[in-house]
Coordinates of C-alpha atoms in Angstrom, one line a residue:
M1 CA 322.1 229.7 38.3
N2 CA 321.6 226.0 38.2
S3 CA 320.5 226.0 41.7
N4 CA 317.8 228.8 41.1
I5 CA 316.5 226.8 38.2
S6 CA 316.2 223.6 40.4
K7 CA 314.5 225.7 43.0
E8 CA 311.9 227.1 40.5
N9 CA 311.2 223.5 39.3
N10 CA 310.7 222.1 42.8
D11 CA 308.3 225.0 43.4
C12 CA 306.4 224.3 40.3
N13 CA 306.2 220.7 41.1
K14 CA 304.9 221.5 44.5
E15 CA 302.1 223.8 43.0
C16 CA 301.2 221.1 40.4
Q17 CA 300.8 218.4 43.3
E18 CA 298.6 220.8 45.3
I19 CA 296.4 221.4 42.4
N20 CA 296.0 217.6 41.8
N21 CA 295.3 217.1 45.5
E22 CA 292.5 219.8 45.3
I23 CA 290.9 218.2 42.3
K24 CA 290.9 214.8 43.9
E25 CA 289.2 216.3 46.9
S26 CA 286.7 218.2 44.7
P27 CA 284.9 216.0 42.2
S28 CA 282.7 219.0 41.1
Q29 CA 285.8 220.7 40.0
V30 CA 286.6 217.6 37.8
A31 CA 283.0 217.7 36.4
I32 CA 283.4 221.3 35.5
L33 CA 286.8 220.8 33.8
S34 CA 285.4 217.8 31.9
I35 CA 282.2 219.9 30.6
E36 CA 284.6 222.7 29.6
N37 CA 286.8 220.3 27.7
N38 CA 283.7 218.8 26.1
I39 CA 282.4 222.3 25.2
G40 CA 285.8 223.0 23.7
E41 CA 285.8 219.8 21.6
E42 CA 282.4 220.6 20.4
K43 CA 283.2 223.9 19.4
G44 CA 286.3 222.6 17.4
M45 CA 283.9 220.1 15.8
E46 CA 281.6 223.0 14.8
L47 CA 284.5 224.8 13.4
Q48 CA 285.5 221.9 11.3
I49 CA 281.9 221.3 10.2
N50 CA 281.7 225.1 9.3
N51 CA 284.9 224.8 7.3
K52 CA 283.5 221.6 5.4
V53 CA 280.2 223.4 4.7
T54 CA 282.2 226.4 3.5
K55 CA 284.4 224.5 1.4
T56 CA 281.4 222.4 -0.2
S57 CA 279.5 225.7 -0.9
L58 CA 282.5 227.0 -2.5
N59 CA 282.8 223.9 -4.7
L60 CA 279.3 224.1 -5.5
N61 CA 279.7 227.6 -6.6
D62 CA 282.6 226.6 -8.9
D63 CA 281.9 226.6 -12.5
N64 CA 283.7 223.4 -12.9
C65 CA 281.1 221.6 -11.0
W66 CA 278.5 222.0 -14.0
N67 CA 281.0 220.2 -16.3
N68 CA 280.5 217.1 -14.4
P69 CA 278.9 214.6 -16.6
I70 CA 277.1 212.8 -13.8
L71 CA 275.1 216.0 -13.1
C72 CA 274.4 216.3 -16.8
N73 CA 273.1 212.7 -16.9
L74 CA 271.0 213.5 -13.8
F75 CA 269.4 216.6 -15.2
G76 CA 268.7 214.8 -18.4
F77 CA 266.9 211.9 -16.7
L78 CA 265.2 213.7 -13.8
I79 CA 263.7 216.5 -15.7
P80 CA 261.5 214.2 -18.1
L81 CA 260.8 212.0 -15.2
S82 CA 259.6 214.9 -13.1
Y83 CA 257.3 215.9 -15.9
M84 CA 256.0 212.4 -16.0
I85 CA 255.0 212.3 -12.6
W86 CA 253.4 215.7 -12.6
D87 CA 251.4 214.8 -15.7
C88 CA 250.1 211.6 -13.9
R89 CA 249.1 213.5 -10.7
N90 CA 245.5 212.9 -11.5
T91 CA 245.7 209.3 -12.8
P92 CA 248.5 207.6 -10.5
H93 CA 247.8 204.2 -12.0
R94 CA 249.8 205.4 -15.0
L95 CA 252.9 205.5 -12.8
T96 CA 252.9 201.7 -12.7
G97 CA 255.0 201.8 -15.9
L98 CA 257.9 203.5 -14.1
V99 CA 258.7 200.0 -12.7
G100 CA 260.3 199.4 -16.1
L101 CA 262.8 202.2 -15.3
T102 CA 263.5 200.5 -12.1
F103 CA 264.4 197.3 -14.1
F104 CA 266.7 199.6 -16.2
V105 CA 268.6 200.4 -13.0
I106 CA 268.8 196.7 -12.0
I107 CA 270.2 195.6 -15.4
L108 CA 272.7 198.3 -15.7
C109 CA 273.9 197.7 -12.0
L110 CA 274.8 194.2 -13.2
C111 CA 276.7 195.7 -16.1
S112 CA 278.4 198.3 -14.0
H113 CA 282.0 197.8 -14.4
K114 CA 283.3 198.3 -10.8
P115 CA 285.5 196.1 -8.6
S116 CA 282.8 195.4 -6.1
K117 CA 280.5 194.4 -8.7
D118 CA 282.6 192.4 -11.2
W119 CA 280.3 189.4 -10.8
G120 CA 277.7 191.2 -12.6
T121 CA 279.9 192.5 -15.3
N122 CA 281.5 189.0 -15.8
K123 CA 278.2 187.1 -16.0
F124 CA 276.9 189.6 -18.8
S125 CA 280.2 189.3 -20.5
E126 CA 280.0 185.4 -20.4
I127 CA 276.4 185.5 -21.8
A128 CA 277.5 188.0 -24.6
N129 CA 280.5 185.9 -25.4
L130 CA 278.3 182.6 -25.5
I131 CA 276.1 184.1 -27.9
I132 CA 279.1 185.4 -30.1
S133 CA 280.4 181.8 -30.0
I134 CA 277.1 180.3 -31.0
L135 CA 276.7 182.9 -33.9
D136 CA 280.3 182.2 -35.2
F137 CA 279.2 178.7 -36.3
T138 CA 277.5 180.4 -39.1
F139 CA 280.8 181.2 -40.9
H140 CA 281.6 177.3 -41.3
G141 CA 278.6 177.4 -43.6
T142 CA 279.3 180.7 -45.3
D143 CA 282.9 179.6 -46.0
F144 CA 281.8 176.3 -47.6
A145 CA 278.9 177.9 -49.7
Y146 CA 280.5 181.2 -50.7
G147 CA 284.3 180.6 -50.6
F148 CA 286.5 183.7 -50.9
L149 CA 283.5 186.0 -50.8
S150 CA 282.9 185.1 -47.2
S151 CA 286.7 184.6 -46.3
P152 CA 288.9 186.2 -48.9
P153 CA 292.6 185.6 -49.0
N154 CA 294.9 187.6 -46.7
I155 CA 295.6 190.3 -49.2
C156 CA 295.6 193.9 -48.1
G157 CA 292.5 195.8 -49.2
M158 CA 290.3 192.7 -49.6
H159 CA 287.4 192.3 -47.1
P160 CA 284.5 189.8 -46.8
V161 CA 281.4 190.8 -48.8
L162 CA 278.9 192.1 -46.2
A163 CA 275.9 190.2 -47.8
F164 CA 277.8 186.9 -48.0
K165 CA 279.4 187.0 -44.6
I166 CA 277.7 188.9 -41.8
L167 CA 274.0 188.9 -42.9
Q168 CA 274.1 185.3 -43.4
V169 CA 274.0 184.9 -39.7
I170 CA 270.2 185.9 -40.0
I171 CA 269.6 182.6 -42.0
Y172 CA 271.3 180.6 -39.2
V173 CA 269.4 182.2 -36.4
G174 CA 266.2 181.9 -38.3
A175 CA 266.7 178.2 -38.7
L176 CA 267.8 177.8 -34.9
V177 CA 264.7 179.8 -33.7
S178 CA 262.5 177.6 -35.8
V179 CA 263.6 174.3 -34.5
L180 CA 263.6 175.9 -30.9
Y181 CA 259.9 176.8 -31.5
F182 CA 259.1 173.5 -32.8
Y183 CA 260.2 171.8 -29.7
G184 CA 258.3 174.2 -27.4
I185 CA 261.3 175.8 -25.8
I186 CA 260.6 179.4 -27.1
Q187 CA 257.0 179.2 -25.9
A188 CA 258.0 178.0 -22.4
V189 CA 260.8 180.7 -22.0
L190 CA 258.5 183.4 -23.3
K191 CA 255.6 182.4 -21.0
R192 CA 257.9 182.5 -18.0
L193 CA 259.4 186.0 -18.7
A194 CA 256.0 187.5 -19.6
W195 CA 254.6 186.2 -16.2
L196 CA 257.6 187.9 -14.7
M197 CA 257.1 191.0 -16.5
Q198 CA 253.3 191.2 -15.8
F199 CA 254.0 190.5 -12.0
T200 CA 256.3 193.3 -11.7
M201 CA 254.9 195.9 -14.1
G202 CA 251.1 195.2 -14.1
T203 CA 250.9 194.9 -17.7
T204 CA 248.5 192.6 -19.6
A205 CA 249.4 189.1 -20.8
T206 CA 249.5 189.9 -24.5
E207 CA 251.7 193.0 -24.3
S208 CA 254.0 191.3 -22.0
L209 CA 254.3 188.2 -24.2
N210 CA 255.1 190.4 -27.3
A211 CA 257.6 192.5 -25.5
C212 CA 259.6 189.3 -24.3
G213 CA 259.4 187.7 -27.8
C214 CA 260.7 191.0 -29.4
V215 CA 264.0 190.5 -27.6
F216 CA 264.6 187.1 -29.2
L217 CA 262.4 187.1 -32.3
G218 CA 262.4 190.8 -33.4
N219 CA 259.4 193.2 -34.3
A220 CA 258.5 191.2 -37.3
E221 CA 258.0 187.7 -35.7
S222 CA 256.9 188.5 -32.1
P223 CA 253.4 189.8 -33.1
L224 CA 252.6 186.3 -34.6
L225 CA 252.7 184.9 -31.1
I226 CA 249.7 186.9 -30.3
R227 CA 248.0 186.8 -33.7
P228 CA 244.6 185.6 -32.5
Y229 CA 244.4 188.3 -29.8
I230 CA 245.6 191.6 -31.9
E231 CA 242.1 192.5 -33.1
K232 CA 240.6 192.2 -29.6
M233 CA 243.4 194.2 -28.0
T234 CA 242.6 197.6 -26.6
N235 CA 244.2 200.9 -27.9
S236 CA 246.6 201.0 -25.1
E237 CA 247.7 197.4 -25.8
L238 CA 248.1 198.3 -29.5
H239 CA 250.1 201.2 -28.7
A240 CA 252.4 199.0 -26.3
L241 CA 252.7 196.6 -29.1
I242 CA 254.0 199.0 -31.7
T243 CA 256.2 200.9 -29.1
T244 CA 257.9 197.5 -28.3
G245 CA 258.7 196.9 -31.9
F246 CA 260.4 200.2 -32.1
S247 CA 262.4 199.5 -29.0
C248 CA 264.1 196.2 -29.6
I249 CA 266.5 194.7 -32.0
A250 CA 266.1 191.1 -33.4
G251 CA 268.6 188.6 -32.1
A252 CA 269.4 187.7 -35.6
V253 CA 271.1 191.0 -36.3
F254 CA 273.1 190.9 -33.1
A255 CA 276.2 189.7 -34.9
V256 CA 275.8 192.3 -37.6
F257 CA 275.9 195.2 -35.0
I258 CA 278.8 193.6 -33.1
S259 CA 280.9 193.3 -36.5
F260 CA 280.2 197.0 -37.0
G261 CA 281.9 197.8 -33.6
A262 CA 279.1 197.7 -31.0
C263 CA 280.0 196.1 -27.7
P264 CA 278.3 192.9 -27.1
R265 CA 277.9 193.5 -23.4
Y266 CA 276.0 196.9 -24.1
L267 CA 273.9 195.4 -27.0
L268 CA 272.7 192.6 -24.6
S269 CA 271.8 194.7 -21.7
A270 CA 270.2 197.3 -24.1
A271 CA 267.9 194.7 -25.8
V272 CA 266.8 193.2 -22.4
M273 CA 266.1 196.6 -21.1
G274 CA 264.1 197.6 -24.3
A275 CA 261.3 195.2 -23.5
P276 CA 260.3 196.5 -19.8
G277 CA 261.3 200.1 -20.9
S278 CA 259.1 200.3 -23.9
L279 CA 256.0 199.2 -22.0
A280 CA 256.9 201.7 -19.3
C281 CA 257.2 204.5 -21.7
S282 CA 254.0 203.4 -23.7
K283 CA 251.8 203.5 -20.7
L284 CA 253.0 206.8 -19.7
L285 CA 252.3 208.0 -23.4
Y286 CA 249.0 206.1 -23.7
P287 CA 247.7 204.8 -20.5
E288 CA 245.2 202.0 -20.2
T289 CA 241.5 203.1 -19.8
E290 CA 239.8 200.0 -21.0
E291 CA 239.3 196.4 -19.8
S292 CA 241.6 193.9 -21.4
I293 CA 240.3 190.5 -22.0
T294 CA 243.7 188.9 -21.5
K295 CA 244.9 189.5 -17.9
G296 CA 246.7 186.4 -17.2
V297 CA 249.5 184.8 -19.1
D298 CA 248.1 181.2 -18.4
D299 CA 245.1 182.4 -20.5
L300 CA 247.1 182.8 -23.5
D301 CA 247.2 179.7 -25.9
L302 CA 250.5 179.9 -27.8
P303 CA 250.2 178.3 -31.3
P304 CA 252.3 175.2 -31.6
S305 CA 254.6 174.8 -34.7
E306 CA 252.8 173.9 -37.8
K307 CA 255.8 171.9 -39.1
K308 CA 255.8 168.1 -39.1
N309 CA 259.4 167.6 -37.8
A310 CA 262.5 169.1 -36.8
M311 CA 264.1 168.9 -40.3
E312 CA 261.0 170.8 -41.8
S313 CA 261.4 173.5 -39.1
I314 CA 265.0 174.0 -40.0
S315 CA 264.4 174.3 -43.8
S316 CA 261.4 176.5 -43.3
G317 CA 263.3 178.8 -40.8
S318 CA 266.2 179.3 -43.1
T319 CA 264.2 179.8 -46.2
E320 CA 262.0 182.4 -44.4
A321 CA 265.0 184.4 -43.1
I322 CA 266.4 184.6 -46.8
H323 CA 263.5 187.1 -47.6
L324 CA 264.6 189.1 -44.6
V325 CA 268.3 189.1 -45.8
N326 CA 267.2 190.2 -49.3
C327 CA 265.1 193.0 -47.7
L328 CA 268.0 194.1 -45.7
V329 CA 270.4 194.3 -48.6
A330 CA 267.8 196.2 -50.8
S331 CA 267.1 198.6 -48.0
M332 CA 270.9 199.3 -47.3
I333 CA 271.6 199.8 -51.1
T334 CA 268.6 202.1 -51.4
F335 CA 269.1 204.2 -48.4
I336 CA 272.8 204.5 -48.5
S337 CA 272.4 205.7 -52.1
L338 CA 269.5 208.2 -51.3
T339 CA 271.5 209.4 -48.4
A340 CA 274.5 210.2 -50.6
L341 CA 272.0 211.8 -53.2
I342 CA 270.5 214.1 -50.4
S343 CA 274.0 214.9 -49.1
G344 CA 275.1 215.8 -52.6
I345 CA 272.2 218.2 -53.1
I346 CA 272.8 219.7 -49.7
E347 CA 276.4 220.2 -50.3
Y348 CA 275.8 221.9 -53.7
A349 CA 273.2 224.2 -52.1
G350 CA 275.5 225.2 -49.4
S351 CA 278.3 226.0 -52.0
L352 CA 275.8 228.2 -54.0
L353 CA 275.2 230.0 -50.7
G354 CA 278.8 230.4 -49.8
Y355 CA 278.8 227.6 -47.2
P356 CA 280.7 224.7 -48.6
G357 CA 281.0 221.5 -46.6
W358 CA 277.3 221.0 -45.8
S359 CA 275.9 217.6 -45.8
L360 CA 272.9 215.5 -44.5
E361 CA 274.9 214.2 -41.5
L362 CA 276.1 217.7 -40.6
L363 CA 272.6 219.1 -40.4
F364 CA 271.5 216.0 -38.3
G365 CA 274.4 216.6 -35.9
Y366 CA 273.4 220.2 -35.3
A367 CA 269.6 219.5 -35.1
L368 CA 270.2 216.7 -32.5
F369 CA 273.1 218.1 -30.7
P370 CA 271.0 219.0 -27.6
I371 CA 269.5 215.4 -27.3
A372 CA 273.1 214.0 -27.6
Y373 CA 274.2 216.3 -24.8
L374 CA 271.2 215.6 -22.5
I375 CA 271.8 211.9 -22.7
G376 CA 275.3 212.3 -21.4
V377 CA 277.7 213.0 -24.3
T378 CA 279.7 215.7 -22.4
D379 CA 283.2 214.9 -23.7
G380 CA 283.3 217.7 -26.1
M381 CA 281.1 219.5 -28.6
D382 CA 282.7 217.4 -31.4
Q383 CA 281.5 214.4 -29.6
A384 CA 278.1 215.5 -29.2
L385 CA 278.0 216.5 -32.9
L386 CA 278.9 213.1 -33.9
V387 CA 276.4 211.2 -31.7
G388 CA 273.7 213.8 -33.0
R389 CA 274.6 212.9 -36.6
L390 CA 274.2 209.1 -35.8
L391 CA 270.8 209.7 -34.0
G392 CA 269.6 211.6 -37.0
I393 CA 270.7 208.9 -39.4
K394 CA 269.0 206.2 -37.2
I395 CA 265.8 208.1 -36.9
A396 CA 265.4 209.3 -40.5
V397 CA 267.1 206.5 -42.4
S398 CA 268.2 203.3 -40.9
D399 CA 269.5 201.8 -37.7
F400 CA 271.9 199.6 -39.9
L401 CA 273.5 202.6 -41.5
S402 CA 273.9 204.3 -38.2
F403 CA 275.7 201.5 -36.6
K404 CA 277.9 201.2 -39.8
Q405 CA 278.8 204.7 -39.5
L406 CA 279.4 204.2 -35.7
G407 CA 282.0 201.7 -36.6
E408 CA 283.7 204.1 -39.0
I409 CA 284.2 206.9 -36.5
L410 CA 284.9 204.7 -33.3
H411 CA 288.5 206.0 -33.6
L412 CA 287.1 209.6 -33.1
L413 CA 285.1 208.7 -30.1
T414 CA 285.8 208.4 -26.5
P415 CA 284.8 205.0 -24.7
R416 CA 282.0 206.8 -22.8
T417 CA 280.7 208.4 -25.9
A418 CA 280.8 205.2 -27.9
M419 CA 278.9 203.4 -25.0
I420 CA 276.1 206.2 -24.9
A421 CA 275.9 206.0 -28.6
T422 CA 275.4 202.2 -28.6
Y423 CA 272.6 202.4 -26.1
S424 CA 270.9 205.3 -27.9
L425 CA 271.1 203.6 -31.2
C426 CA 270.0 199.9 -30.2
S427 CA 266.4 199.9 -31.6
F428 CA 264.3 199.8 -34.8
S429 CA 262.9 203.1 -34.3
N430 CA 262.9 205.0 -37.6
L431 CA 260.3 206.1 -40.2
I432 CA 261.4 203.2 -42.5
A433 CA 260.4 200.8 -39.5
A434 CA 257.2 202.8 -38.9
G435 CA 255.9 201.8 -42.3
A436 CA 257.1 198.2 -41.8
Q437 CA 255.3 198.1 -38.6
M438 CA 252.0 199.3 -40.1
A439 CA 252.3 196.6 -42.9
I440 CA 253.2 193.7 -40.5
I441 CA 250.5 194.3 -37.9
G442 CA 248.0 195.6 -40.5
G443 CA 248.5 192.5 -42.5
I444 CA 248.0 190.3 -39.3
A445 CA 244.9 192.1 -38.1
P446 CA 243.4 194.3 -41.0
K447 CA 240.7 195.8 -38.6
T448 CA 243.5 197.5 -36.6
K449 CA 244.9 199.6 -39.4
P450 CA 242.9 202.7 -38.8
I451 CA 243.9 202.8 -35.1
I452 CA 247.6 201.8 -35.9
S453 CA 247.9 204.7 -38.2
K454 CA 246.8 207.0 -35.4
L455 CA 249.1 205.5 -32.7
I456 CA 252.3 205.0 -35.0
M457 CA 253.9 208.5 -34.5
S458 CA 253.4 208.3 -30.8
A459 CA 254.8 204.9 -30.5
L460 CA 257.8 205.9 -32.5
L461 CA 258.4 208.6 -30.0
G462 CA 258.1 206.2 -27.3
G463 CA 260.6 203.8 -29.0
N464 CA 263.2 206.6 -29.2
I465 CA 262.7 207.9 -25.7
T466 CA 263.2 204.4 -24.4
C467 CA 266.7 204.2 -26.0
F468 CA 267.5 207.7 -24.7
I469 CA 266.6 206.8 -21.2
S470 CA 268.7 203.7 -21.4
A471 CA 271.6 205.8 -22.5
C472 CA 271.1 208.2 -19.7
I473 CA 271.1 205.5 -17.0
A474 CA 274.1 203.9 -18.7
G475 CA 275.9 207.2 -18.5
I476 CA 275.1 207.4 -14.7
L477 CA 275.9 203.7 -13.6
I478 CA 278.6 202.5 -15.9
E479 CA 281.7 204.1 -14.5
D480 CA 284.6 202.7 -16.6
P481 CA 283.2 202.2 -20.0
I482 CA 285.0 199.8 -22.6
L483 CA 285.7 200.6 -26.3
C484 CA 285.1 197.6 -28.6
Q485 CA 286.6 197.5 -32.1
K486 CA 284.7 196.6 -35.3
T487 CA 285.5 193.2 -36.7
Y488 CA 284.2 193.7 -40.2
G489 CA 286.7 195.2 -42.7
I490 CA 289.9 194.9 -40.3
Q491 CA 292.8 194.0 -42.0
S492 CA 295.5 191.5 -40.7
E493 CA 298.9 193.3 -40.2
N494 CA 300.6 190.4 -42.0
C495 CA 298.5 190.7 -45.1
F496 CA 300.0 190.6 -48.6
D497 CA 300.6 194.0 -50.1
I498 CA 300.1 193.9 -53.9
N499 CA 301.3 197.3 -54.5
L500 CA 304.5 196.9 -52.4
H501 CA 305.0 193.5 -54.3
Q502 CA 304.8 195.2 -57.5
K503 CA 307.2 197.9 -56.7
F504 CA 309.7 195.2 -55.6
M505 CA 309.1 193.4 -58.8
E506 CA 309.6 196.5 -60.9
E507 CA 312.8 197.2 -58.9
I508 CA 314.2 193.9 -59.6
I509 CA 313.5 194.3 -63.3
R510 CA 315.2 197.7 -63.3
Q511 CA 318.3 196.2 -61.5
R512 CA 318.3 193.5 -64.1
N513 CA 318.2 195.7 -67.1
I514 CA 321.0 197.6 -65.7
T515 CA 323.2 194.6 -65.2
L516 CA 322.4 193.4 -68.7
N517 CA 323.3 196.8 -70.1

């Protein structure tokens, strides 16, 4: 048996040796074999590719694919962008405003929280922390001036008074900006930034300077930088001037929104993006068809400070900011009260119709639910309704009230939803601000009042769209959003509980009475 097996193996070895010898003697056969092997490998690769394509097509047909928030954000961003490009097909120069959208992407790439791009995130975090540390010096003055109203004792249920704690930052920032303006630092920085914006976007000098100033000074003070030129501006420049005011937040209220729970990193990037973004949206809504008299930033003559010295600048800046603080307090009292009144009326009407639980916030949530979903709030219908409610309050009532309510519902939001809400709320684009814009610019340049009244609603739309586009791009680029916590109204865990102490004392008295009896 074993001998037969060994013979068969020897015969097989001889046959294999003969085949190898034939192959060595015939190179053409080697080529044929190699070609056949290559063809076999290519067929195998084709099968693998076909399998991958089949799997991909199966995945695309899967219903779960459309639940991907990235796809939702892409559709929410690309659909209006495609319409803008189609609308500008006969006037391609209008598309120069889209450079601002590119600036959006660059800023948010820097803020994108990814391991390979931590340097951008860290830089923005460092800048945001630096701003917060500078603003925190305000509380040395408020604690001295207002005492326990600014820093109450550590008793459970006691919080600092908003008007005497957070809003006082505006006075401090007003004095700081005034002294920087006196030394010419603000003018120099704004001119450099305006030149960069004009070079990259092709906008005129006045609208570029106003957009940069709005980031630092706010929509009330930035038009003062170009006061001599406002009456000479074209309609498109006036539209850009108003839209920029609707798209930015003042640096003075930065700390206020942070105390309500907004993340400093997102606020900072949204504020910086608001300047070029507002110009981009404005030029798409109202393109330039006239000749501007201020094409170069160097042609602008920024007015120097009228103050005699630095001390006068500090005093004047702080006293002027007091008026703004008083206006904010009055507006918050008024609109919070009116909102409660309207909600009460709606709730009463709903109860009469058999639908209890109606409120103004609920109606806002349902009305703006589609916008909230399109800008990327896809973590659930309840999340989209909450963001829709915030958007409605911001547009119809006040951005302060919307950020305050954002802080109250942070525990109900996911980090992604809170991030998108922060970007979409970060502007002074509401009906109240529309009246303020008309009063401010109309007071500076009375001849422009009829034109401003015609442009105001279009500019308000542009300001809100700027925020929505920022939120869309943030949802696409920021992979791991963070959730910040509000600092105003947060109680220490080691606070003194008066109710618990009262119960403890009552128990001691009761035990003492039992012992005496």
